[in-house]
Amino acid sequence: MEKLPAILPGRRRKRPAHRGNRRVRAFLHGLPKVELHLHIEGTLEPELMFRLARRNGIVLPWRSVDAVRRAYVFQNLQSFLDLYYAGCSVLRREEDFYDLAWAYLARIAGQNVRHAEIFFDPQAHTGRGVPFGTIVAGIGRALDEGRRRLGISSALIMCFLRHLSSEAAMEALEQARPFQDRIVAVGLDSTEAGNPPERFRAVFERARAEGFRAVAHAGEEGPPEYIRQALDLLHVSRIDHGVRCIEDPGLVRRLAEEQVPLTVCPLSNVKLRVFPTMAEHNLKRLLDLGLCVTVNSDDPAYFGGYVEENFEAAREALGLTRDDIVRLARNAVRGSFLDDAGKERLLDELDAYVDRAGV
Ligand code: ADE
Ligand code: ZN
């Protein structure tokens, strides 16, 4: 008689890898998520870009949606920003901003995102003659509807373009004044190298005095010193990207001690060649060093994935465990601008989900 393999009590047979993958993917999909680093202009999918261009009588430099997608090969941050600002040119009217933001919310509702803190770049639009109020009205209407119809809470963060002057940033802050009930924080984005946070010290000081919270992109392409400046001169609550902190062990220790949230964007970092491959990304290393790392999508229409795809790409390449994934998700709740009750509610929801999934 053929001898059956002994199955010892309590010892499980090994699950085939693809089945394990499927289970982790399902777990990731259902996980309640928070996104803290998302440029609304970076969610402009080529299909919508063409629709808005047609609606506004704008001729794009590409002949088709496929041609646009083929153009999305970037050497660095600047080569991306050149296309990103070209894409912005189709956003003119209130309904354009509404359609853009609504498309993003509808998409992330399918990824179980429960809360999103969303950047916008007012100067990329006011510089073309679009009134500040038009931008905020369109995005704001979509956010209200997202809250009501999709159960997604949200906050708006206005970013200053750091390739422009600090006087221009100050002017943007002035224009934001009537919309302060809509805007929770100020941020700093665009071309990082050569544009240190210290240039924007006064404008951040004014913004904080007026009640805005503060965040800043730092340590994406710029040196660790820019992260220190963002912390010490701009007094930011979190650092957007921050991955180059790894070059400065003292800074890494400080970020871990102070639990400064880093809004890391894995697909963006590979697309913009901050890391040559996802396998070389330092997200897992930073997490293992005890930093408050979060996973985000940055400009998903340009980088090939929304927040769930970012989690999945990092998980697959870096071997993130379920514990890692839960930690990343919890970090995002803690690092958000939700009030304590809001954080508590989301953390409870997360815990209940993890319990049900049986981690
Ligand atoms: N604006 C949009 N995406 C950006 C990024 N990844 N870095 C700096 N500025 C940006
Ligand atoms: Zn960004």
mmCIF file of C-alpha atoms and ligand atoms in Angstrom:
data_model
loop_
_atom_site.group_PDB
_atom_site.id
_atom_site.type_symbol
_atom_site.label_atom_id
_atom_site.label_comp_id
_atom_site.label_asym_id
_atom_site.label_seq_id
_atom_site.Cartn_x
_atom_site.Cartn_y
_atom_site.Cartn_z
ATOM 1 C CA MET A 1 0.000 0.000 0.000
ATOM 2 C CA GLU A 2 1.228 3.487 -0.851
ATOM 3 C CA LYS A 3 2.485 5.315 2.177
ATOM 4 C CA LEU A 4 0.711 8.605 2.775
ATOM 5 C CA PRO A 5 2.858 11.529 3.864
ATOM 6 C CA ALA A 6 2.593 12.001 7.583
ATOM 7 C CA ILE A 7 0.822 15.147 8.611
ATOM 8 C CA LEU A 8 1.864 15.910 12.132
ATOM 9 C CA PRO A 9 -0.776 17.370 14.405
ATOM 10 C CA GLY A 10 -0.549 21.152 14.527
ATOM 11 C CA ARG A 11 1.713 21.290 11.508
ATOM 12 C CA ARG A 12 0.206 23.005 8.492
ATOM 13 C CA ARG A 13 0.919 21.984 4.978
ATOM 14 C CA LYS A 14 2.700 24.764 3.117
ATOM 15 C CA ARG A 15 0.335 26.928 1.090
ATOM 16 C CA PRO A 16 1.390 27.476 -2.536
ATOM 17 C CA ALA A 17 2.985 30.909 -2.885
ATOM 18 C CA HIS A 18 0.421 32.238 -5.369
ATOM 19 C CA ARG A 19 -2.410 31.449 -2.922
ATOM 20 C CA GLY A 20 -0.581 33.278 -0.150
ATOM 21 C CA ASN A 21 -0.133 36.221 -2.482
ATOM 22 C CA ARG A 22 -3.803 36.248 -3.322
ATOM 23 C CA ARG A 23 -4.717 36.307 0.357
ATOM 24 C CA VAL A 24 -2.342 39.177 1.168
ATOM 25 C CA ARG A 25 -3.656 41.079 -1.844
ATOM 26 C CA ALA A 26 -7.231 40.610 -0.653
ATOM 27 C CA PHE A 27 -6.135 41.729 2.822
ATOM 28 C CA LEU A 28 -4.474 44.818 1.353
ATOM 29 C CA HIS A 29 -7.488 45.624 -0.762
ATOM 30 C CA GLY A 30 -9.919 45.578 2.154
ATOM 31 C CA LEU A 31 -7.602 47.404 4.537
ATOM 32 C CA PRO A 32 -9.050 50.804 5.544
ATOM 33 C CA LYS A 33 -6.539 53.294 4.170
ATOM 34 C CA VAL A 34 -5.478 56.886 4.663
ATOM 35 C CA GLU A 35 -3.633 58.832 1.981
ATOM 36 C CA LEU A 36 -1.466 61.792 3.040
ATOM 37 C CA HIS A 37 0.533 62.620 -0.084
ATOM 38 C CA LEU A 38 -1.515 63.114 -3.205
ATOM 39 C CA HIS A 39 -1.395 65.980 -5.683
ATOM 40 C CA ILE A 40 -4.869 66.377 -7.139
ATOM 41 C CA GLU A 41 -3.332 67.629 -10.413
ATOM 42 C CA GLY A 42 -1.351 64.380 -10.487
ATOM 43 C CA THR A 43 -4.563 62.361 -10.712
ATOM 44 C CA LEU A 44 -5.346 63.734 -14.174
ATOM 45 C CA GLU A 45 -5.690 60.562 -16.242
ATOM 46 C CA PRO A 46 -4.995 61.033 -19.971
ATOM 47 C CA GLU A 47 -8.629 60.256 -20.870
ATOM 48 C CA LEU A 48 -9.867 63.111 -18.666
ATOM 49 C CA MET A 49 -7.040 65.347 -19.930
ATOM 50 C CA PHE A 50 -8.351 64.933 -23.484
ATOM 51 C CA ARG A 51 -11.993 65.380 -22.436
ATOM 52 C CA LEU A 52 -11.213 68.649 -20.621
ATOM 53 C CA ALA A 53 -8.983 69.853 -23.465
ATOM 54 C CA ARG A 54 -11.868 69.326 -25.907
ATOM 55 C CA ARG A 55 -14.341 71.024 -23.562
ATOM 56 C CA ASN A 56 -12.068 74.065 -23.202
ATOM 57 C CA GLY A 57 -10.879 74.246 -26.821
ATOM 58 C CA ILE A 58 -7.260 73.508 -25.913
ATOM 59 C CA VAL A 59 -4.900 71.756 -28.307
ATOM 60 C CA LEU A 60 -2.618 69.296 -26.518
ATOM 61 C CA PRO A 61 0.870 68.463 -27.789
ATOM 62 C CA TRP A 62 -0.141 64.752 -28.030
ATOM 63 C CA ARG A 63 -2.380 63.123 -30.633
ATOM 64 C CA SER A 64 -3.871 60.400 -28.442
ATOM 65 C CA VAL A 65 -4.261 58.973 -24.962
ATOM 66 C CA ASP A 66 -1.729 56.280 -25.866
ATOM 67 C CA ALA A 67 0.775 58.898 -27.006
ATOM 68 C CA VAL A 68 0.424 60.679 -23.662
ATOM 69 C CA ARG A 69 1.034 57.441 -21.772
ATOM 70 C CA ARG A 70 4.063 56.688 -23.932
ATOM 71 C CA ALA A 71 5.486 60.089 -22.975
ATOM 72 C CA TYR A 72 5.464 59.156 -19.272
ATOM 73 C CA VAL A 73 9.087 58.088 -19.069
ATOM 74 C CA PHE A 74 10.980 60.317 -16.683
ATOM 75 C CA GLN A 75 14.677 60.929 -16.017
ATOM 76 C CA ASN A 76 14.152 62.852 -12.808
ATOM 77 C CA LEU A 77 11.692 65.089 -10.951
ATOM 78 C CA GLN A 78 12.054 68.026 -13.363
ATOM 79 C CA SER A 79 11.307 65.955 -16.467
ATOM 80 C CA PHE A 80 8.074 64.879 -14.771
ATOM 81 C CA LEU A 81 7.150 68.387 -13.605
ATOM 82 C CA ASP A 82 7.434 69.690 -17.171
ATOM 83 C CA LEU A 83 4.652 67.294 -18.240
ATOM 84 C CA TYR A 84 2.658 67.769 -15.041
ATOM 85 C CA TYR A 85 2.409 71.542 -15.580
ATOM 86 C CA ALA A 86 1.567 70.991 -19.269
ATOM 87 C CA GLY A 87 -1.295 68.727 -18.124
ATOM 88 C CA CYS A 88 -2.537 71.417 -15.733
ATOM 89 C CA SER A 89 -3.299 73.681 -18.705
ATOM 90 C CA VAL A 90 -6.625 71.885 -19.351
ATOM 91 C CA LEU A 91 -7.951 72.904 -15.905
ATOM 92 C CA ARG A 92 -9.770 76.202 -16.384
ATOM 93 C CA ARG A 93 -13.260 76.189 -14.914
ATOM 94 C CA GLU A 94 -14.867 75.181 -11.643
ATOM 95 C CA GLU A 95 -16.325 72.029 -13.192
ATOM 96 C CA ASP A 96 -12.880 70.976 -14.458
ATOM 97 C CA PHE A 97 -11.545 70.963 -10.894
ATOM 98 C CA TYR A 98 -14.712 69.242 -9.721
ATOM 99 C CA ASP A 99 -14.434 66.492 -12.368
ATOM 100 C CA LEU A 100 -10.767 65.973 -11.540
ATOM 101 C CA ALA A 101 -11.315 65.624 -7.800
ATOM 102 C CA TRP A 102 -14.477 63.556 -8.182
ATOM 103 C CA ALA A 103 -12.716 61.078 -10.488
ATOM 104 C CA TYR A 104 -9.999 60.629 -7.860
ATOM 105 C CA LEU A 105 -12.488 60.078 -5.041
ATOM 106 C CA ALA A 106 -14.561 57.608 -7.051
ATOM 107 C CA ARG A 107 -11.400 55.688 -7.807
ATOM 108 C CA ILE A 108 -10.093 55.499 -4.242
ATOM 109 C CA ALA A 109 -13.500 54.560 -2.874
ATOM 110 C CA GLY A 110 -12.838 51.260 -4.687
ATOM 111 C CA GLN A 111 -9.566 50.907 -2.743
ATOM 112 C CA ASN A 112 -11.145 51.435 0.670
ATOM 113 C CA VAL A 113 -9.465 54.773 1.269
ATOM 114 C CA ARG A 114 -11.299 56.283 4.225
ATOM 115 C CA HIS A 115 -9.502 59.617 4.530
ATOM 116 C CA ALA A 116 -7.390 61.655 2.106
ATOM 117 C CA GLU A 117 -5.323 64.816 2.641
ATOM 118 C CA ILE A 118 -5.019 66.344 -0.776
ATOM 119 C CA PHE A 119 -2.453 68.799 -2.171
ATOM 120 C CA PHE A 120 -3.261 71.375 -4.778
ATOM 121 C CA ASP A 121 -0.929 73.852 -6.509
ATOM 122 C CA PRO A 122 -2.869 77.151 -6.718
ATOM 123 C CA GLN A 123 0.009 79.004 -8.381
ATOM 124 C CA ALA A 124 -0.008 76.529 -11.290
ATOM 125 C CA HIS A 125 -3.504 77.854 -12.076
ATOM 126 C CA THR A 126 -3.663 81.450 -10.851
ATOM 127 C CA GLY A 127 -0.549 82.073 -12.974
ATOM 128 C CA ARG A 128 -2.749 81.219 -16.018
ATOM 129 C CA GLY A 129 -5.548 83.529 -14.902
ATOM 130 C CA VAL A 130 -7.728 80.992 -13.050
ATOM 131 C CA PRO A 131 -9.151 82.622 -9.904
ATOM 132 C CA PHE A 132 -8.151 81.021 -6.587
ATOM 133 C CA GLY A 133 -11.845 80.733 -5.660
ATOM 134 C CA THR A 134 -12.640 78.722 -8.815
ATOM 135 C CA ILE A 135 -10.058 76.077 -7.873
ATOM 136 C CA VAL A 136 -11.214 75.752 -4.282
ATOM 137 C CA ALA A 137 -14.908 75.767 -5.228
ATOM 138 C CA GLY A 138 -14.505 72.920 -7.727
ATOM 139 C CA ILE A 139 -12.308 70.703 -5.570
ATOM 140 C CA GLY A 140 -14.327 71.567 -2.455
ATOM 141 C CA ARG A 141 -17.638 70.585 -4.052
ATOM 142 C CA ALA A 142 -16.194 67.171 -4.973
ATOM 143 C CA LEU A 143 -14.807 66.693 -1.456
ATOM 144 C CA ASP A 144 -18.199 67.500 0.091
ATOM 145 C CA GLU A 145 -19.848 65.012 -2.200
ATOM 146 C CA GLY A 146 -17.152 62.441 -1.435
ATOM 147 C CA ARG A 147 -17.889 62.792 2.245
ATOM 148 C CA ARG A 148 -21.647 62.473 1.704
ATOM 149 C CA ARG A 149 -21.847 59.822 -1.007
ATOM 150 C CA LEU A 150 -18.666 57.794 -0.517
ATOM 151 C CA GLY A 151 -17.959 58.201 3.186
ATOM 152 C CA ILE A 152 -14.445 59.535 2.474
ATOM 153 C CA SER A 153 -13.315 62.326 4.779
ATOM 154 C CA SER A 154 -10.718 64.733 3.437
ATOM 155 C CA ALA A 155 -8.632 67.847 3.944
ATOM 156 C CA LEU A 156 -7.028 70.276 1.502
ATOM 157 C CA ILE A 157 -3.382 71.366 1.600
ATOM 158 C CA MET A 158 -2.216 74.262 -0.595
ATOM 159 C CA CYS A 159 1.359 73.935 -1.777
ATOM 160 C CA PHE A 160 3.711 76.765 -2.644
ATOM 161 C CA LEU A 161 5.747 76.186 -5.781
ATOM 162 C CA ARG A 162 9.335 76.367 -4.604
ATOM 163 C CA HIS A 163 10.755 77.183 -8.064
ATOM 164 C CA LEU A 164 8.911 80.519 -7.743
ATOM 165 C CA SER A 165 9.816 83.327 -5.352
ATOM 166 C CA SER A 166 8.921 83.588 -1.675
ATOM 167 C CA GLU A 167 7.047 86.812 -2.547
ATOM 168 C CA ALA A 168 4.854 84.828 -4.943
ATOM 169 C CA ALA A 169 4.227 82.300 -2.160
ATOM 170 C CA MET A 170 3.242 85.126 0.168
ATOM 171 C CA GLU A 171 0.790 86.386 -2.449
ATOM 172 C CA ALA A 172 -0.734 82.906 -2.769
ATOM 173 C CA LEU A 173 -1.134 82.780 1.006
ATOM 174 C CA GLU A 174 -2.924 86.126 0.881
ATOM 175 C CA GLN A 175 -5.280 84.813 -1.814
ATOM 176 C CA ALA A 176 -6.064 81.798 0.370
ATOM 177 C CA ARG A 177 -7.306 83.931 3.250
ATOM 178 C CA PRO A 178 -11.036 83.867 2.311
ATOM 179 C CA PHE A 179 -10.895 80.069 1.968
ATOM 180 C CA GLN A 180 -9.195 79.221 5.226
ATOM 181 C CA ASP A 181 -12.142 77.130 6.400
ATOM 182 C CA ARG A 182 -11.431 74.837 3.439
ATOM 183 C CA ILE A 183 -7.632 74.596 3.685
ATOM 184 C CA VAL A 184 -6.036 72.840 6.624
ATOM 185 C CA ALA A 185 -2.338 73.267 5.852
ATOM 186 C CA VAL A 186 0.323 74.732 3.610
ATOM 187 C CA GLY A 187 2.947 72.633 1.837
ATOM 188 C CA LEU A 188 5.998 73.086 -0.382
ATOM 189 C CA ASP A 189 6.505 71.243 -3.667
ATOM 190 C CA SER A 190 7.944 71.424 -7.219
ATOM 191 C CA THR A 191 11.667 71.545 -8.108
ATOM 192 C CA GLU A 192 13.533 70.632 -4.929
ATOM 193 C CA ALA A 193 17.245 70.795 -5.771
ATOM 194 C CA GLY A 194 18.522 74.359 -5.366
ATOM 195 C CA ASN A 195 15.314 75.542 -3.670
ATOM 196 C CA PRO A 196 15.913 74.959 0.058
ATOM 197 C CA PRO A 197 13.093 75.307 2.599
ATOM 198 C CA GLU A 198 14.901 78.233 4.277
ATOM 199 C CA ARG A 199 13.778 80.482 1.386
ATOM 200 C CA PHE A 200 10.183 80.043 2.566
ATOM 201 C CA ARG A 201 10.727 80.560 6.272
ATOM 202 C CA ALA A 202 8.782 83.835 6.492
ATOM 203 C CA VAL A 203 5.788 82.609 4.516
ATOM 204 C CA PHE A 204 5.494 79.456 6.626
ATOM 205 C CA GLU A 205 5.799 81.549 9.772
ATOM 206 C CA ARG A 206 2.915 83.752 8.604
ATOM 207 C CA ALA A 207 0.846 80.716 7.569
ATOM 208 C CA ARG A 208 1.314 79.034 10.948
ATOM 209 C CA ALA A 209 0.459 82.273 12.757
ATOM 210 C CA GLU A 210 -2.779 82.350 10.752
ATOM 211 C CA GLY A 211 -3.661 78.848 11.904
ATOM 212 C CA PHE A 212 -2.513 76.683 9.002
ATOM 213 C CA ARG A 213 -0.667 73.454 9.715
ATOM 214 C CA ALA A 214 2.539 72.881 7.728
ATOM 215 C CA VAL A 215 4.133 70.104 5.677
ATOM 216 C CA ALA A 216 6.920 70.177 3.074
ATOM 217 C CA HIS A 217 8.458 68.007 0.391
ATOM 218 C CA ALA A 218 12.054 67.404 1.463
ATOM 219 C CA GLY A 219 14.643 64.716 0.896
ATOM 220 C CA GLU A 220 13.080 63.447 -2.349
ATOM 221 C CA GLU A 221 15.890 64.680 -4.609
ATOM 222 C CA GLY A 222 17.245 67.234 -2.155
ATOM 223 C CA PRO A 223 19.808 66.498 0.588
ATOM 224 C CA PRO A 224 19.070 65.538 4.229
ATOM 225 C CA GLU A 225 19.855 69.154 5.164
ATOM 226 C CA TYR A 226 16.562 70.177 3.505
ATOM 227 C CA ILE A 227 14.714 67.816 5.858
ATOM 228 C CA ARG A 228 16.412 69.468 8.831
ATOM 229 C CA GLN A 229 15.467 72.901 7.504
ATOM 230 C CA ALA A 230 11.843 71.841 6.985
ATOM 231 C CA LEU A 231 11.710 70.668 10.603
ATOM 232 C CA ASP A 232 13.655 73.496 12.248
ATOM 233 C CA LEU A 233 12.768 76.502 10.082
ATOM 234 C CA LEU A 234 9.339 75.689 8.673
ATOM 235 C CA HIS A 235 8.186 73.691 11.732
ATOM 236 C CA VAL A 236 6.388 71.108 9.631
ATOM 237 C CA SER A 237 4.229 68.350 11.135
ATOM 238 C CA ARG A 238 5.408 65.800 8.589
ATOM 239 C CA ILE A 239 7.911 65.385 5.784
ATOM 240 C CA ASP A 240 6.747 64.542 2.270
ATOM 241 C CA HIS A 241 9.055 61.836 0.866
ATOM 242 C CA GLY A 242 12.067 62.229 3.187
ATOM 243 C CA VAL A 243 13.750 59.081 1.874
ATOM 244 C CA ARG A 244 17.190 60.713 1.605
ATOM 245 C CA CYS A 245 17.277 60.994 5.411
ATOM 246 C CA ILE A 246 19.047 57.634 5.261
ATOM 247 C CA GLU A 247 22.276 59.468 4.319
ATOM 248 C CA ASP A 248 22.367 61.150 7.738
ATOM 249 C CA PRO A 249 22.294 58.698 10.683
ATOM 250 C CA GLY A 250 21.770 61.504 13.210
ATOM 251 C CA LEU A 251 18.714 62.681 11.298
ATOM 252 C CA VAL A 252 17.352 59.131 11.082
ATOM 253 C CA ARG A 253 17.674 58.845 14.879
ATOM 254 C CA ARG A 254 15.856 62.154 15.334
ATOM 255 C CA LEU A 255 13.021 61.218 12.946
ATOM 256 C CA ALA A 256 12.575 57.942 14.832
ATOM 257 C CA GLU A 257 12.679 59.597 18.264
ATOM 258 C CA GLU A 258 10.244 62.356 17.319
ATOM 259 C CA GLN A 259 8.104 59.985 15.231
ATOM 260 C CA VAL A 260 7.909 62.516 12.417
ATOM 261 C CA PRO A 261 5.627 61.022 9.754
ATOM 262 C CA LEU A 262 7.273 60.497 6.353
ATOM 263 C CA THR A 263 4.841 60.348 3.451
ATOM 264 C CA VAL A 264 6.738 57.942 1.218
ATOM 265 C CA CYS A 265 5.631 57.345 -2.391
ATOM 266 C CA PRO A 266 7.219 54.128 -3.680
ATOM 267 C CA LEU A 267 6.064 54.090 -7.329
ATOM 268 C CA SER A 268 6.885 57.783 -7.692
ATOM 269 C CA ASN A 269 10.399 57.247 -6.358
ATOM 270 C CA VAL A 270 11.091 54.505 -8.884
ATOM 271 C CA LYS A 271 9.491 56.381 -11.816
ATOM 272 C CA LEU A 272 11.530 59.512 -10.993
ATOM 273 C CA ARG A 273 14.673 57.425 -10.463
ATOM 274 C CA VAL A 274 15.219 58.254 -6.820
ATOM 275 C CA PHE A 275 15.757 54.478 -6.570
ATOM 276 C CA PRO A 276 16.760 52.404 -9.606
ATOM 277 C CA THR A 277 14.269 49.605 -8.786
ATOM 278 C CA MET A 278 11.561 48.934 -6.225
ATOM 279 C CA ALA A 279 13.726 46.195 -4.718
ATOM 280 C CA GLU A 280 16.255 48.904 -3.839
ATOM 281 C CA HIS A 281 13.724 51.222 -2.194
ATOM 282 C CA ASN A 282 14.513 51.974 1.458
ATOM 283 C CA LEU A 283 10.914 51.970 2.748
ATOM 284 C CA LYS A 284 11.280 48.665 4.600
ATOM 285 C CA ARG A 285 14.620 49.723 6.011
ATOM 286 C CA LEU A 286 13.174 52.977 7.356
ATOM 287 C CA LEU A 287 10.250 51.086 8.844
ATOM 288 C CA ASP A 288 12.599 48.607 10.516
ATOM 289 C CA LEU A 289 14.588 51.535 11.924
ATOM 290 C CA GLY A 290 11.422 52.635 13.718
ATOM 291 C CA LEU A 291 10.467 55.642 11.584
ATOM 292 C CA CYS A 292 6.841 56.646 11.154
ATOM 293 C CA VAL A 293 6.643 55.672 7.477
ATOM 294 C CA THR A 294 3.423 55.866 5.441
ATOM 295 C CA VAL A 295 2.607 54.737 1.875
ATOM 296 C CA ASN A 296 1.143 57.161 -0.647
ATOM 297 C CA SER A 297 0.687 57.677 -4.370
ATOM 298 C CA ASP A 298 1.955 61.238 -5.124
ATOM 299 C CA ASP A 299 0.818 61.596 -8.759
ATOM 300 C CA PRO A 300 -0.919 58.305 -9.545
ATOM 301 C CA ALA A 301 -2.000 59.115 -13.119
ATOM 302 C CA TYR A 302 1.661 59.636 -14.027
ATOM 303 C CA PHE A 303 3.345 56.940 -11.945
ATOM 304 C CA GLY A 304 1.174 53.915 -12.639
ATOM 305 C CA GLY A 305 -0.749 53.359 -9.440
ATOM 306 C CA TYR A 306 -2.989 54.670 -6.699
ATOM 307 C CA VAL A 307 -2.380 53.944 -3.029
ATOM 308 C CA GLU A 308 -3.286 50.262 -3.160
ATOM 309 C CA GLU A 309 -0.924 49.636 -6.081
ATOM 310 C CA ASN A 310 1.808 51.441 -4.134
ATOM 311 C CA PHE A 311 1.298 49.154 -1.159
ATOM 312 C CA GLU A 312 1.247 46.121 -3.431
ATOM 313 C CA ALA A 313 4.384 47.077 -5.386
ATOM 314 C CA ALA A 314 6.326 47.749 -2.173
ATOM 315 C CA ARG A 315 5.015 44.574 -0.534
ATOM 316 C CA GLU A 316 5.998 42.402 -3.435
ATOM 317 C CA ALA A 317 9.472 43.855 -3.982
ATOM 318 C CA LEU A 318 10.444 44.362 -0.350
ATOM 319 C CA GLY A 319 8.700 41.407 1.265
ATOM 320 C CA LEU A 320 6.519 43.510 3.566
ATOM 321 C CA THR A 321 4.735 41.350 6.111
ATOM 322 C CA ARG A 322 1.137 41.783 7.200
ATOM 323 C CA ASP A 323 2.451 43.381 10.379
ATOM 324 C CA ASP A 324 4.436 45.858 8.291
ATOM 325 C CA ILE A 325 1.346 46.685 6.235
ATOM 326 C CA VAL A 326 -0.786 47.238 9.327
ATOM 327 C CA ARG A 327 1.924 49.420 10.843
ATOM 328 C CA LEU A 328 2.103 51.539 7.684
ATOM 329 C CA ALA A 329 -1.677 51.945 7.706
ATOM 330 C CA ARG A 330 -1.751 52.867 11.398
ATOM 331 C CA ASN A 331 1.094 55.362 10.907
ATOM 332 C CA ALA A 332 -0.972 57.166 8.273
ATOM 333 C CA VAL A 333 -3.905 57.563 10.663
ATOM 334 C CA ARG A 334 -1.595 58.872 13.396
ATOM 335 C CA GLY A 335 0.192 61.231 11.003
ATOM 336 C CA SER A 336 -3.028 62.705 9.615
ATOM 337 C CA PHE A 337 -4.634 66.030 10.539
ATOM 338 C CA LEU A 338 -7.751 64.278 11.823
ATOM 339 C CA ASP A 339 -8.720 65.255 15.365
ATOM 340 C CA ASP A 340 -8.224 62.737 18.156
ATOM 341 C CA ALA A 341 -11.769 61.363 17.905
ATOM 342 C CA GLY A 342 -11.397 60.929 14.136
ATOM 343 C CA LYS A 343 -8.085 59.104 14.565
ATOM 344 C CA GLU A 344 -9.544 56.888 17.267
ATOM 345 C CA ARG A 345 -12.492 55.978 15.063
ATOM 346 C CA LEU A 346 -10.254 55.015 12.140
ATOM 347 C CA LEU A 347 -7.797 53.096 14.316
ATOM 348 C CA ASP A 348 -10.731 51.131 15.772
ATOM 349 C CA GLU A 349 -11.953 50.387 12.277
ATOM 350 C CA LEU A 350 -8.483 49.228 11.306
ATOM 351 C CA ASP A 351 -8.162 47.009 14.384
ATOM 352 C CA ALA A 352 -11.573 45.461 13.764
ATOM 353 C CA TYR A 353 -10.599 44.714 10.168
ATOM 354 C CA VAL A 354 -7.304 43.121 11.199
ATOM 355 C CA ASP A 355 -9.063 41.033 13.867
ATOM 356 C CA ARG A 356 -11.652 39.836 11.356
ATOM 357 C CA ALA A 357 -8.914 38.968 8.877
ATOM 358 C CA GLY A 358 -7.162 36.979 11.601
ATOM 359 C CA VAL A 359 -3.631 38.357 11.397
HETATM 360 N N1 ADE B 1 4.548 68.149 -7.540
HETATM 361 C C1 ADE B 1 3.840 67.086 -7.914
HETATM 362 N N2 ADE B 1 4.497 65.962 -7.590
HETATM 363 C C2 ADE B 1 5.655 66.331 -6.992
HETATM 364 C C3 ADE B 1 6.751 65.637 -6.433
HETATM 365 N N3 ADE B 1 6.822 64.309 -6.418
HETATM 366 N N4 ADE B 1 7.772 66.357 -5.929
HETATM 367 C C4 ADE B 1 7.732 67.689 -5.939
HETATM 368 N N5 ADE B 1 6.720 68.385 -6.457
HETATM 369 C C5 ADE B 1 5.683 67.721 -6.972
HETATM 370 ZN ZN ZN B 2 4.554 65.027 -3.958
#
